[in-house]
Coordinates of C-alpha atoms in Angstrom, one line a residue:
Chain A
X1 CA 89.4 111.7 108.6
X2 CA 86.1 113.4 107.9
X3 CA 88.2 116.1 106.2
X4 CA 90.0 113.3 103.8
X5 CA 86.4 112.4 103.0
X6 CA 85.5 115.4 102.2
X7 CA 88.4 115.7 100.1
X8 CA 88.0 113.0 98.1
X9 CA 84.3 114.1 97.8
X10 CA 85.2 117.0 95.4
X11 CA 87.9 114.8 93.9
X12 CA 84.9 112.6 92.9
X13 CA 83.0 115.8 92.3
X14 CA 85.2 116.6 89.1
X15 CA 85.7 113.3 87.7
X16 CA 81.7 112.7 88.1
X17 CA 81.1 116.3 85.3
X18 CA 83.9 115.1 83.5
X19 CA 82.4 111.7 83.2
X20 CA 79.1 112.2 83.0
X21 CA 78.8 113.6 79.3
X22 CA 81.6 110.8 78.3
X23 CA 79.4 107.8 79.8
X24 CA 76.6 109.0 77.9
X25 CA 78.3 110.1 74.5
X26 CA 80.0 106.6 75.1
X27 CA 77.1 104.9 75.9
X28 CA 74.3 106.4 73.4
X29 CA 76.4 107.1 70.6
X30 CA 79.3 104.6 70.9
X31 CA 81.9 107.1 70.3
X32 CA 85.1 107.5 72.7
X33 CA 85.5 111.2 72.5
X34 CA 89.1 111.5 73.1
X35 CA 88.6 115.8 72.6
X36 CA 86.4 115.8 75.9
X37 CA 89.3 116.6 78.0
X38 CA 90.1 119.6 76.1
X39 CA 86.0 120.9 76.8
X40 CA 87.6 120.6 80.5
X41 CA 90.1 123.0 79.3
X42 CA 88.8 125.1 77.0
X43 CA 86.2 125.7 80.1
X44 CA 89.1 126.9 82.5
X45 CA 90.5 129.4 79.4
X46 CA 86.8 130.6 79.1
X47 CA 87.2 131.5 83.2
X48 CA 90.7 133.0 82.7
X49 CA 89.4 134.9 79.6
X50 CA 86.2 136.4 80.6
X51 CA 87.8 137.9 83.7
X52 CA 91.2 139.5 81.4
X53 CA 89.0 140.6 78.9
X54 CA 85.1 141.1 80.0
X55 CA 86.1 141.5 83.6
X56 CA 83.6 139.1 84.2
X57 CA 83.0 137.5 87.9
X58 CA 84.4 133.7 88.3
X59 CA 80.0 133.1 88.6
X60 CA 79.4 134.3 85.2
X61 CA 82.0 132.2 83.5
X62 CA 80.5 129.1 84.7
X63 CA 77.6 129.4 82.3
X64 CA 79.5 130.8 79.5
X65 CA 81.8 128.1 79.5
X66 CA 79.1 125.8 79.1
X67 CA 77.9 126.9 76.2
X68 CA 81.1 127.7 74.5
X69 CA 82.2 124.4 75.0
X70 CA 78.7 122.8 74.2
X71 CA 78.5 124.6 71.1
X72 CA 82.4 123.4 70.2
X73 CA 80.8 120.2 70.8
X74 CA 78.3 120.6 68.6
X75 CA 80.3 121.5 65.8
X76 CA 83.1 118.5 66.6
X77 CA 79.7 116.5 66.4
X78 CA 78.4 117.7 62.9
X79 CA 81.6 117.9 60.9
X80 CA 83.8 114.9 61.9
X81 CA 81.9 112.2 64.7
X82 CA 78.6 112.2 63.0
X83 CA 80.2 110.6 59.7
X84 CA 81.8 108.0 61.9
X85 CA 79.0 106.6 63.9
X86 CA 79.8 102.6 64.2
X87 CA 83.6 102.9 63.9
X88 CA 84.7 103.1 67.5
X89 CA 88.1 103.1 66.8
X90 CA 87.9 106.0 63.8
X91 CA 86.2 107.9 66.4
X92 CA 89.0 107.8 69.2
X93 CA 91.9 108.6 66.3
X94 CA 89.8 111.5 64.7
X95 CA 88.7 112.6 68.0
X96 CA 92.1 112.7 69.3
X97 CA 93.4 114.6 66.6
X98 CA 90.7 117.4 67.1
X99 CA 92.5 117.1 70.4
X100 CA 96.0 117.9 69.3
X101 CA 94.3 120.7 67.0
X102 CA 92.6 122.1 70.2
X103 CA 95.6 122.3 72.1
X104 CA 97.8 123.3 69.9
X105 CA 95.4 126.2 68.9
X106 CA 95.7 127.8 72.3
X107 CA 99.4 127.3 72.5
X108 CA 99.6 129.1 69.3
X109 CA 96.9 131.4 70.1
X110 CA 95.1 130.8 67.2
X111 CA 98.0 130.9 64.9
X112 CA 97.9 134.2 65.8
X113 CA 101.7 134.0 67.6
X114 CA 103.0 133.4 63.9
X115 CA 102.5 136.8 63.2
X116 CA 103.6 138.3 66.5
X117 CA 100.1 139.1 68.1
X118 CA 99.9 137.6 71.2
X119 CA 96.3 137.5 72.8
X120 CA 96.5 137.8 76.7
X121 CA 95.6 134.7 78.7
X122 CA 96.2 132.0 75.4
X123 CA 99.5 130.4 75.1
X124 CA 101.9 128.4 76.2
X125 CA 102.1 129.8 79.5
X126 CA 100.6 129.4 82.8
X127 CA 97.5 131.0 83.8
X128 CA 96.1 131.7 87.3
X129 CA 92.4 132.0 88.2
X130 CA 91.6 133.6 91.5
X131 CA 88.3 132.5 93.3
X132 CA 85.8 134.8 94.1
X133 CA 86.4 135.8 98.3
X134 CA 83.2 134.3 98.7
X135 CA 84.5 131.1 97.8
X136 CA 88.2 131.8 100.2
X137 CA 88.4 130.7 103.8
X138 CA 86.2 127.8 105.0
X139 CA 82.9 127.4 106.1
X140 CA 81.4 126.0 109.4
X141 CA 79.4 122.4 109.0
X142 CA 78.2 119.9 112.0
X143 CA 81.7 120.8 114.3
X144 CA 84.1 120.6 111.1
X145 CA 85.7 123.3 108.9
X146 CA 85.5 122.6 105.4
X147 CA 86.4 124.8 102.2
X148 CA 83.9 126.8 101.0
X149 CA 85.8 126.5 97.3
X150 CA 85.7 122.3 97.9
X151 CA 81.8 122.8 99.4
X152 CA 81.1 124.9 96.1
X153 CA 82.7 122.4 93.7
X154 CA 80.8 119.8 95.3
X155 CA 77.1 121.8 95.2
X156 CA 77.3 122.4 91.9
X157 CA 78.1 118.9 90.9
X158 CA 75.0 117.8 92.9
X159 CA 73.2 120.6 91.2
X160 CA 74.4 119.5 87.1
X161 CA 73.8 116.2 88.5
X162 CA 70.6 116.2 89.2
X163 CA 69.3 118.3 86.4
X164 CA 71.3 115.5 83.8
X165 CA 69.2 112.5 86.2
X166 CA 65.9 114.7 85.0
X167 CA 66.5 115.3 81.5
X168 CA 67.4 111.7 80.9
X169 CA 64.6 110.1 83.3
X170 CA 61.4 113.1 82.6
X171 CA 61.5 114.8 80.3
X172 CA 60.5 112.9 76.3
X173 CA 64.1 114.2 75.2
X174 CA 65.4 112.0 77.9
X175 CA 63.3 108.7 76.8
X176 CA 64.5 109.3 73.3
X177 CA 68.5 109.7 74.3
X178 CA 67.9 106.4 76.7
X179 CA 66.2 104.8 73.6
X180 CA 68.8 105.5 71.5
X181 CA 71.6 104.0 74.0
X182 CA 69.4 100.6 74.3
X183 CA 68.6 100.1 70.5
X184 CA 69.4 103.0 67.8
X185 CA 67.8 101.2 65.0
X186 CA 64.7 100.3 66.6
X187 CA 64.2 104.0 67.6
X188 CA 65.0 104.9 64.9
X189 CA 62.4 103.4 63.2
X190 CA 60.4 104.4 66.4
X191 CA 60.4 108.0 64.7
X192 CA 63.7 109.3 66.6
X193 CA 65.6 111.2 65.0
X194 CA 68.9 110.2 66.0
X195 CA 71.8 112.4 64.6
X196 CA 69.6 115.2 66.1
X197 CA 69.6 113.8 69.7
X198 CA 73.0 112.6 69.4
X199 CA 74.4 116.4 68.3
X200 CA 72.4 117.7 71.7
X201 CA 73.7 115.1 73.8
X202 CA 77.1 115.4 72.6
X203 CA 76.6 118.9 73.0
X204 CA 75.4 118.7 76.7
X205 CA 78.2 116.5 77.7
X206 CA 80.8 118.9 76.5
X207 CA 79.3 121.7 78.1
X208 CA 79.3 119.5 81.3
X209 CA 82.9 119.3 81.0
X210 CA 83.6 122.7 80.4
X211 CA 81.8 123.5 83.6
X212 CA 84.3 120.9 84.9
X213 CA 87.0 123.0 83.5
X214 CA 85.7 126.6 85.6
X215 CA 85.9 124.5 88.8
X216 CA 89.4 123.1 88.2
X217 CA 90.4 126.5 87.3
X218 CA 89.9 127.8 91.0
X219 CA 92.5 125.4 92.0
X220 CA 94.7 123.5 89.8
X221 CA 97.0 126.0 87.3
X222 CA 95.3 126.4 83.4
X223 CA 97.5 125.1 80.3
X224 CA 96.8 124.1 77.1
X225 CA 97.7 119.9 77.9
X226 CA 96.1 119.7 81.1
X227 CA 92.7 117.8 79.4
X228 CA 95.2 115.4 78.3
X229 CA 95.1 113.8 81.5
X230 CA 91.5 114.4 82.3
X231 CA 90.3 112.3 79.5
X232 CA 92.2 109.1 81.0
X233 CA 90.2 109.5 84.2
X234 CA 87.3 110.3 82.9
X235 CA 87.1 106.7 80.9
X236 CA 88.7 105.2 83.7
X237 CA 85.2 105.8 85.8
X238 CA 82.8 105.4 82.9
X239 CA 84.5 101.6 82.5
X240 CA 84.6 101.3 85.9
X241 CA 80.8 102.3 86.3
X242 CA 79.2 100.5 83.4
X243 CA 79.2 101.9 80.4
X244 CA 75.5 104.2 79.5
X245 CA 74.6 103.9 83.7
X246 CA 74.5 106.9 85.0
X247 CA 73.7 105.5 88.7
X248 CA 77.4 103.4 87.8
X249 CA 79.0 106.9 86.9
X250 CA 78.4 108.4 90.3
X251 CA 79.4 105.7 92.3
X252 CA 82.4 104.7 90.2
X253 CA 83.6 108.3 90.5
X254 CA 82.9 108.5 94.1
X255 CA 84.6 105.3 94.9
X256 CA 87.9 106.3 92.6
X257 CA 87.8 110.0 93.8
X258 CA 88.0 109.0 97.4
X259 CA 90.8 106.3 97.2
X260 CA 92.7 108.8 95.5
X261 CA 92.1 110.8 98.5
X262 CA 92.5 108.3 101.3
X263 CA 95.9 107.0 99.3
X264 CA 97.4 110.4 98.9
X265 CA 96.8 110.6 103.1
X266 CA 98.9 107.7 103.8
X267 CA 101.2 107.9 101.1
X268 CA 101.5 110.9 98.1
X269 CA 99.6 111.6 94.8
X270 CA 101.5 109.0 92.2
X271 CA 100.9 106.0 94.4
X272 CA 97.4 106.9 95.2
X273 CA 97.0 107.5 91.0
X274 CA 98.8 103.9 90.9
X275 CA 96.1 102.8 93.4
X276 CA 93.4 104.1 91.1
X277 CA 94.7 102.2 88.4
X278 CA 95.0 99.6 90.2
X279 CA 91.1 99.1 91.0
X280 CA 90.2 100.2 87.6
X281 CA 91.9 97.1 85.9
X282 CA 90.7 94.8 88.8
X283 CA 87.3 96.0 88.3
X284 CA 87.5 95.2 84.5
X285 CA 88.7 91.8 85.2
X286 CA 86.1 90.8 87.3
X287 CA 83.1 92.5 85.8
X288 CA 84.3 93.5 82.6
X289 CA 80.9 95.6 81.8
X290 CA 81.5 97.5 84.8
X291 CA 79.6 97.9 88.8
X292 CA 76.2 98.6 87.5
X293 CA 75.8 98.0 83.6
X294 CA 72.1 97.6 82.6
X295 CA 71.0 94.4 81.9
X296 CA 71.9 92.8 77.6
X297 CA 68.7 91.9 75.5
Chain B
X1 CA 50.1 103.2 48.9
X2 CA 53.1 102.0 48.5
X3 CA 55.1 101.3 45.0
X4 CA 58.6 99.8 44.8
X5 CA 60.4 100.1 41.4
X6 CA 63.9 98.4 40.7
X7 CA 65.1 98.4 44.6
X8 CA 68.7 96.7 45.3
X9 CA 69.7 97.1 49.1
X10 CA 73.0 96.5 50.1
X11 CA 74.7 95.7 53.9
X12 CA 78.2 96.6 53.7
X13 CA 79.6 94.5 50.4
X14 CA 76.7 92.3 50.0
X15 CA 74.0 92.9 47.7
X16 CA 71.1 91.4 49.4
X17 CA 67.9 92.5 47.2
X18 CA 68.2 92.7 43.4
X19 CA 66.0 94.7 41.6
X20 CA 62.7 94.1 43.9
X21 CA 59.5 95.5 42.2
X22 CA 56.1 95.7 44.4
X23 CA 52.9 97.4 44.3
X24 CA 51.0 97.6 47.5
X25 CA 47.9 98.9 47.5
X26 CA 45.7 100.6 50.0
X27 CA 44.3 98.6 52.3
X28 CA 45.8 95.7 51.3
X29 CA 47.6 92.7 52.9
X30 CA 51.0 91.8 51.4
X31 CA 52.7 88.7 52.6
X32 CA 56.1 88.1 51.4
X33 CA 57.1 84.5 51.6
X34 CA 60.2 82.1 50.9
X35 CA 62.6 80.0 52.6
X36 CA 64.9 81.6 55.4
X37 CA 67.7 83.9 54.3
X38 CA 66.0 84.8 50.9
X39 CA 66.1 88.5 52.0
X40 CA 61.8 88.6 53.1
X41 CA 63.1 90.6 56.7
X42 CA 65.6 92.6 54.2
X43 CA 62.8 93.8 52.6
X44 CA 61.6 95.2 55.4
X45 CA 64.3 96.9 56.8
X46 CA 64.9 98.2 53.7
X47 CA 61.6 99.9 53.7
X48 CA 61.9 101.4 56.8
X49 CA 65.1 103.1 56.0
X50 CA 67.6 100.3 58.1
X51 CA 70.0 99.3 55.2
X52 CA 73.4 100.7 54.4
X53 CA 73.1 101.6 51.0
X54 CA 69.5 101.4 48.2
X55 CA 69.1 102.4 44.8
X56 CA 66.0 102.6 42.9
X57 CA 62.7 104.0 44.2
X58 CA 60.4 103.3 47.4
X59 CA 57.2 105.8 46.6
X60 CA 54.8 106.2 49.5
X61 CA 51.3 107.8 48.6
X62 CA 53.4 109.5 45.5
X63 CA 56.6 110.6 47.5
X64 CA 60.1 109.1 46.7
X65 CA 61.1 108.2 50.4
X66 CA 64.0 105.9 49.2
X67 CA 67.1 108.1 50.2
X68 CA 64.6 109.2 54.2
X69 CA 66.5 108.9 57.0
X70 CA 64.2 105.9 59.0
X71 CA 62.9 108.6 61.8
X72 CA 61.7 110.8 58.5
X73 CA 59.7 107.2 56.8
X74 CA 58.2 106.2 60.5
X75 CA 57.1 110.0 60.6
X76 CA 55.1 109.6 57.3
X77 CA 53.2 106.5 58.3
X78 CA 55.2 103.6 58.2
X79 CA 55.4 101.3 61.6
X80 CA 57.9 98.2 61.8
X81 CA 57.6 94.9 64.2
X82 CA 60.5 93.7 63.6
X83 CA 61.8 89.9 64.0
X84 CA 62.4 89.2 67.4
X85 CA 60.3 91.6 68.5
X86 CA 62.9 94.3 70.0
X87 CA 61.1 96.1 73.2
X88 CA 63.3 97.5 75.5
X89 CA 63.8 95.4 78.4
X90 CA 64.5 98.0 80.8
X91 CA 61.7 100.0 79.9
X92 CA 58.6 99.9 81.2
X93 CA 55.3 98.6 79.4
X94 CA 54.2 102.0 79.0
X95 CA 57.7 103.8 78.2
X96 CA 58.0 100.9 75.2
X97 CA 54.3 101.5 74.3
X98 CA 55.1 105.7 74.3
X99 CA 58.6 105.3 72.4
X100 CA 56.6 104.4 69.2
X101 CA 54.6 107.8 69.6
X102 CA 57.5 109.9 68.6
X103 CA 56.5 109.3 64.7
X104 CA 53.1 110.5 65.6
X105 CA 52.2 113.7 63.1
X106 CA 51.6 116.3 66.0
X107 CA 54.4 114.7 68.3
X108 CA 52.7 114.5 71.9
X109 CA 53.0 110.4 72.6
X110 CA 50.0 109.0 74.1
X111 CA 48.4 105.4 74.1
X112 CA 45.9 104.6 71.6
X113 CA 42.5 103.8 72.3
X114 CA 43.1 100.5 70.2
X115 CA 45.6 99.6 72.2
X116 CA 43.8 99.4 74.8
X117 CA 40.9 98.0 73.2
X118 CA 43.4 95.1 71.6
X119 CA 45.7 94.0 74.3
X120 CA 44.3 94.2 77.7
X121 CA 46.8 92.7 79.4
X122 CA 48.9 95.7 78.5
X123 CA 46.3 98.0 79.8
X124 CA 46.8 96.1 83.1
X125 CA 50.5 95.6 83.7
X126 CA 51.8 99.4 82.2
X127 CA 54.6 99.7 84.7
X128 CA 56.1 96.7 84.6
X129 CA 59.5 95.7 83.0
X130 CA 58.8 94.9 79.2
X131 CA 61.8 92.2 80.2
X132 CA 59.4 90.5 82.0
X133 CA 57.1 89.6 79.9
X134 CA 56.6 86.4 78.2
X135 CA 57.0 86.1 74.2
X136 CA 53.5 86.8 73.4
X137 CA 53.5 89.8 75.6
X138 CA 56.1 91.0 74.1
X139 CA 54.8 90.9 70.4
X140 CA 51.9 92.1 71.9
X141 CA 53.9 95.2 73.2
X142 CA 56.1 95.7 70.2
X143 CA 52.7 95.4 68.2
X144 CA 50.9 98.2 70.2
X145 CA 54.5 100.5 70.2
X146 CA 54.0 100.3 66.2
X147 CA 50.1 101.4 66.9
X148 CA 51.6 104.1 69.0
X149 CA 52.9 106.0 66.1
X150 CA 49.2 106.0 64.4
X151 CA 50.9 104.5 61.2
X152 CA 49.0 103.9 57.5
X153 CA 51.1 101.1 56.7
X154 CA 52.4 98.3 58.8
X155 CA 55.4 96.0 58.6
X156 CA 55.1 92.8 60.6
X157 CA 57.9 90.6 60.5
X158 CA 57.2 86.6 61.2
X159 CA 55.0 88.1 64.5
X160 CA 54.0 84.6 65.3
X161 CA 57.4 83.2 65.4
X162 CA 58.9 81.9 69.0
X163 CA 55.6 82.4 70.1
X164 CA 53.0 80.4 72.2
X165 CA 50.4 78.2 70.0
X166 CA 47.3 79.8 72.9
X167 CA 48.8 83.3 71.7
X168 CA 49.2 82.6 68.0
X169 CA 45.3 82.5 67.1
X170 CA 45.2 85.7 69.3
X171 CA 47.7 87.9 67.4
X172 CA 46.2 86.3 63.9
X173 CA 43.2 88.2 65.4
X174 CA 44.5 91.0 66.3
X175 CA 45.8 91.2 62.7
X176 CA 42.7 90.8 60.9
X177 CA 40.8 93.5 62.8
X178 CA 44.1 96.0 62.2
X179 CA 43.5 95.2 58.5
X180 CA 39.8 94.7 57.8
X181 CA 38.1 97.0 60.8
X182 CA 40.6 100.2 60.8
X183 CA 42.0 99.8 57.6
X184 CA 46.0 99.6 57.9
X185 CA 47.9 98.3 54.9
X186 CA 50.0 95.5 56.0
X187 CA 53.2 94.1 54.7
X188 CA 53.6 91.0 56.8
X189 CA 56.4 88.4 56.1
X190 CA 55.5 84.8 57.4
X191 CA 56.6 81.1 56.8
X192 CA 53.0 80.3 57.7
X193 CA 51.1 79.1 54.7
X194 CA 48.2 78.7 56.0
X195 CA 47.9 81.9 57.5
X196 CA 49.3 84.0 54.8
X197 CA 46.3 82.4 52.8
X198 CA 43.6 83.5 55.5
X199 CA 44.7 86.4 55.6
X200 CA 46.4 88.5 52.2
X201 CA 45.3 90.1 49.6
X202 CA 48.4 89.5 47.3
X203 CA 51.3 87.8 47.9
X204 CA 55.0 87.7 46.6
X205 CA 57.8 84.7 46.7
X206 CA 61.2 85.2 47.3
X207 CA 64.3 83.3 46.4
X208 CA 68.1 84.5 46.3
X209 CA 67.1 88.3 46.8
X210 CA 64.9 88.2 43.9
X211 CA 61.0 88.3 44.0
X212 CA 60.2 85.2 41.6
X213 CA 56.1 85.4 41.8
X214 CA 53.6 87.6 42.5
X215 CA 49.7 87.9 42.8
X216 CA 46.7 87.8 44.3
X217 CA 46.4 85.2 47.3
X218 CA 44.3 82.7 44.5
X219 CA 47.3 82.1 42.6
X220 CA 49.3 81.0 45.7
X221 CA 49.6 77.6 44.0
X222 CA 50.3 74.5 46.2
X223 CA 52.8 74.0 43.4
X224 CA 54.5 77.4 43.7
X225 CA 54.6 76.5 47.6
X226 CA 56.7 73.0 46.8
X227 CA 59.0 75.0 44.8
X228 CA 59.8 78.3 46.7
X229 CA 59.1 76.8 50.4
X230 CA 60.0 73.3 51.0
X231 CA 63.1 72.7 52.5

């Protein structure tokens, strides 16, 4: 049983950095980022690439692939979100036709396959990332063996976790990105300048994800659609936390990552995906701003 | 301080203000006036950078600000209250307070010694919820945020509206000594006759989007009162 938990733990673990920078690009900037699933996969590329072609440890990929995918997000922010600020619905359409482009990209290697070049580790194919023998076998805790790749997943989770709580709640950038999630006009007027802290945030939350994608590298195969799915579960726990909470983003991906655990126990992985959905659309019905949205002015 | 030429702001399709002209001048206060919905709080979103679309010119001390993204106008010296007050519930006294410091010239937010000074009830209660307070606190509080940014120029919007008769008198106060003992140039829109008397310099009427008379407080004629005010 304690195993299941644990399970589920770094189940949660992955949804929680793929929803953290979507509950706060949802929540601050009002835009549904429909491209944050592919940060999640252009993050696993980033891990299959550095170690074909820099022969780079599975480590060193994990901050590369933040800031390759932060800085993708902070051009996706500058040329095509920041113009649609206040249109929710152009946002998820444009968004998820940067998407499309994104996969398609890889697939195609860059357009590159057109010609015949082919670079190794993009397209269409199935990549493999091997974890680091550290990170094989299990480790020892309090009478159980657990998996020292699940335990890892689930540190540096904790770790990201943490350092978002700190930006957002000490440090003056935090104040401003909470200030702009409460009332963007007012701080605004306040002196903030918004499409800066948006760009960062939006940038942060991608690279989140694309630390999301070196962890599901290390066990889940790498292809160009597999954000597709991400995305979906990533909005299903920031609606089922509260939108712009981040204390509502932890326990909403806790709670679905460990029913999809317990589920998949007694059953298999659709139902317990069934089951999710399930809870997601009975959490919406009864508190349709989420567990723990902050209070309305 | 502050010279508006030919101004028309628009939110979405609607025109709102047509061709607004105003000179404001240091140290003065400004009140606009008029019925509700004649575009007075317009004005002063407009100002501070809040509409969808301007044309014509906004000149602060001799700059053009008209096309300033808001966070570039508060960091040159312009502070809004705005109707209804709009602290952050969730945020502390302090947090709302420091929240208005991030237009201050050197960038390091800190309360103000006036502050202080002005609304000791703040002082006291800096970690509580600024939810919690009651309406007069919380003008109080959106009053001091403005303060936080060190601004030259002031807009208050209706700041004694919703509020507490016992509090009234006090922000009138507080008013008065932001204008005549430190100087600030206020713009403050107010349905309050009387108090708009006490306390301007100039005034201007508004009707339909339009300023329709202007002056110094003198010519604030009971007669121009009947006309542009009574309902």
């Amino acid at each position: 049983m304690a195993e299941v938990l644990f399970i589920g733990l770094s189940l949660s673990s992955i949804l929680l950095l793929i929803a953290l920078g979507l509950a706060i690009t949802y929540g601050a900037m009002g835009v549904i980022n429909m491209a944050h699933g592919d940060m999640v996969m252009i993050g696993a590329y980033v891990t299959v690439m550095s170690k074909i072609w820099l022969d780079l440890s599975f480590f060193a990929a994990i901050p590369i692939a933040f800031f390759v995918t932060a800085l993708i997000g902070l051009v996706i922010e500058r040329l095509v979100v920041r113009r649609l600020y206040g249109r929710l619905l152009d946002t998820l359409l444009a968004t998820w036709g940067i998407s499309i482009l994104l996969q398609q990209s890889i697939r195609l290697e860059f357009g590159l396959s057109f010609f015949g070049i082919n670079i190794e580790g993009l397209g269409p194919g199935l990549q493999n990332v091997s974890v680091p023998s550290v990170l094989q076998g299990t480790v020892h805790v309090a009478g159980t063996d657990l998996n020292a790749y699940r335990v890892f997943i689930i540190a540096v989770t904790a770790v990201l976790t943490l350092v978002t709580w700190a930006i957002l709640y000490r440090t003056s950038f935090g104040v401003q990105v909470r200030a702009i999630i409460r009332n963007p006009q007012m701080a605004a007027a306040c002196g903030i300048d918004v499409k800066r802290v948006n760009a960062l945030t939006f940038a942060f939350g991608s690279g989140l994800a694309g630390v999301a994608g070196v962890m599901m590298s290390g066990f889940k195969t790498v292809f160009p659609d597999m954000g597709s799915t991400l995305v979906v579960d990533g909005f299903l726990v920031v609606v089922a936390g509260g939108v712009g909470s981040i204390y509502g983003t932890i326990l909403a991906s806790g709670l679905l990552g460990e029913i999809n655990a317990l589920v998949a126990l007694f059953s298999n992985d659709i139902i317990a995906r069934a089951v999710v959905f399930a809870v997601v659309i009975a959490v919406i019905v009864l508190k349709p701003k989420g567990l723990f949205s902050f209070k309305g002015r | 301080m502050l010279s508006i030429k030919d101004l028309n702001s628009f939110f979405g399709r609607s025109h709102v203000l047509h061709d607004i002209s105003l000179e404001v001048g240091k140290g003065d206060v400004t009140s606009i006036l008029g019925r509700n919905g004649v575009g007075k709080t317009t004005l002063l979103k407009t100002l501070m950078g809040l509409s969808d679309r301007v044309t014509g010119e906004i000149n602060l001390q001799g700059r053009d600000i008209a096309s300033s993204e808001p966070y570039a106008r508060a960091r040159s010296g312009i502070a809004y209250v705005p109707q209804g007050r709009e602290i952050i519930p969730d945020f502390t006294v302090r947090e709302n307070i420091l929240m208005g410091g991030f237009a201050r010239a050197n960038g390091k937010p800190t309360i103000p010694d006036i502050v202080v000074e002005l609304f000791p009830y703040l002082r006291d209660n800096l970690e509580r919820s600024g939810g919690l307070l009651s309406g007069g606190q919380q003008q109080q509080l959106a009053i001091a945020r403005a303060l936080a940014a060190d601004p030259g120029l002031l807009l208050l919007d209706e700041p004694n509206e919703g509020i507490q008769p016992s509090i009234v008198e006090e922000i009138e106060q507080v008013i008065f000594k932001l204008n005549r003992d430190l100087g600030l140039t206020v713009i403050l829109v107010e349905q309050n006759v009387r108090f708009a008397r006490e306390i301007s310099h100039r005034f201007a009427m508004m009707e339909k989007g339009r300023i329709v008379a202007e002056g110094p407080t003198a010519e604030l004629t009971d007669d121009l009162v009947h006309e542009h005010m009574t309902v």
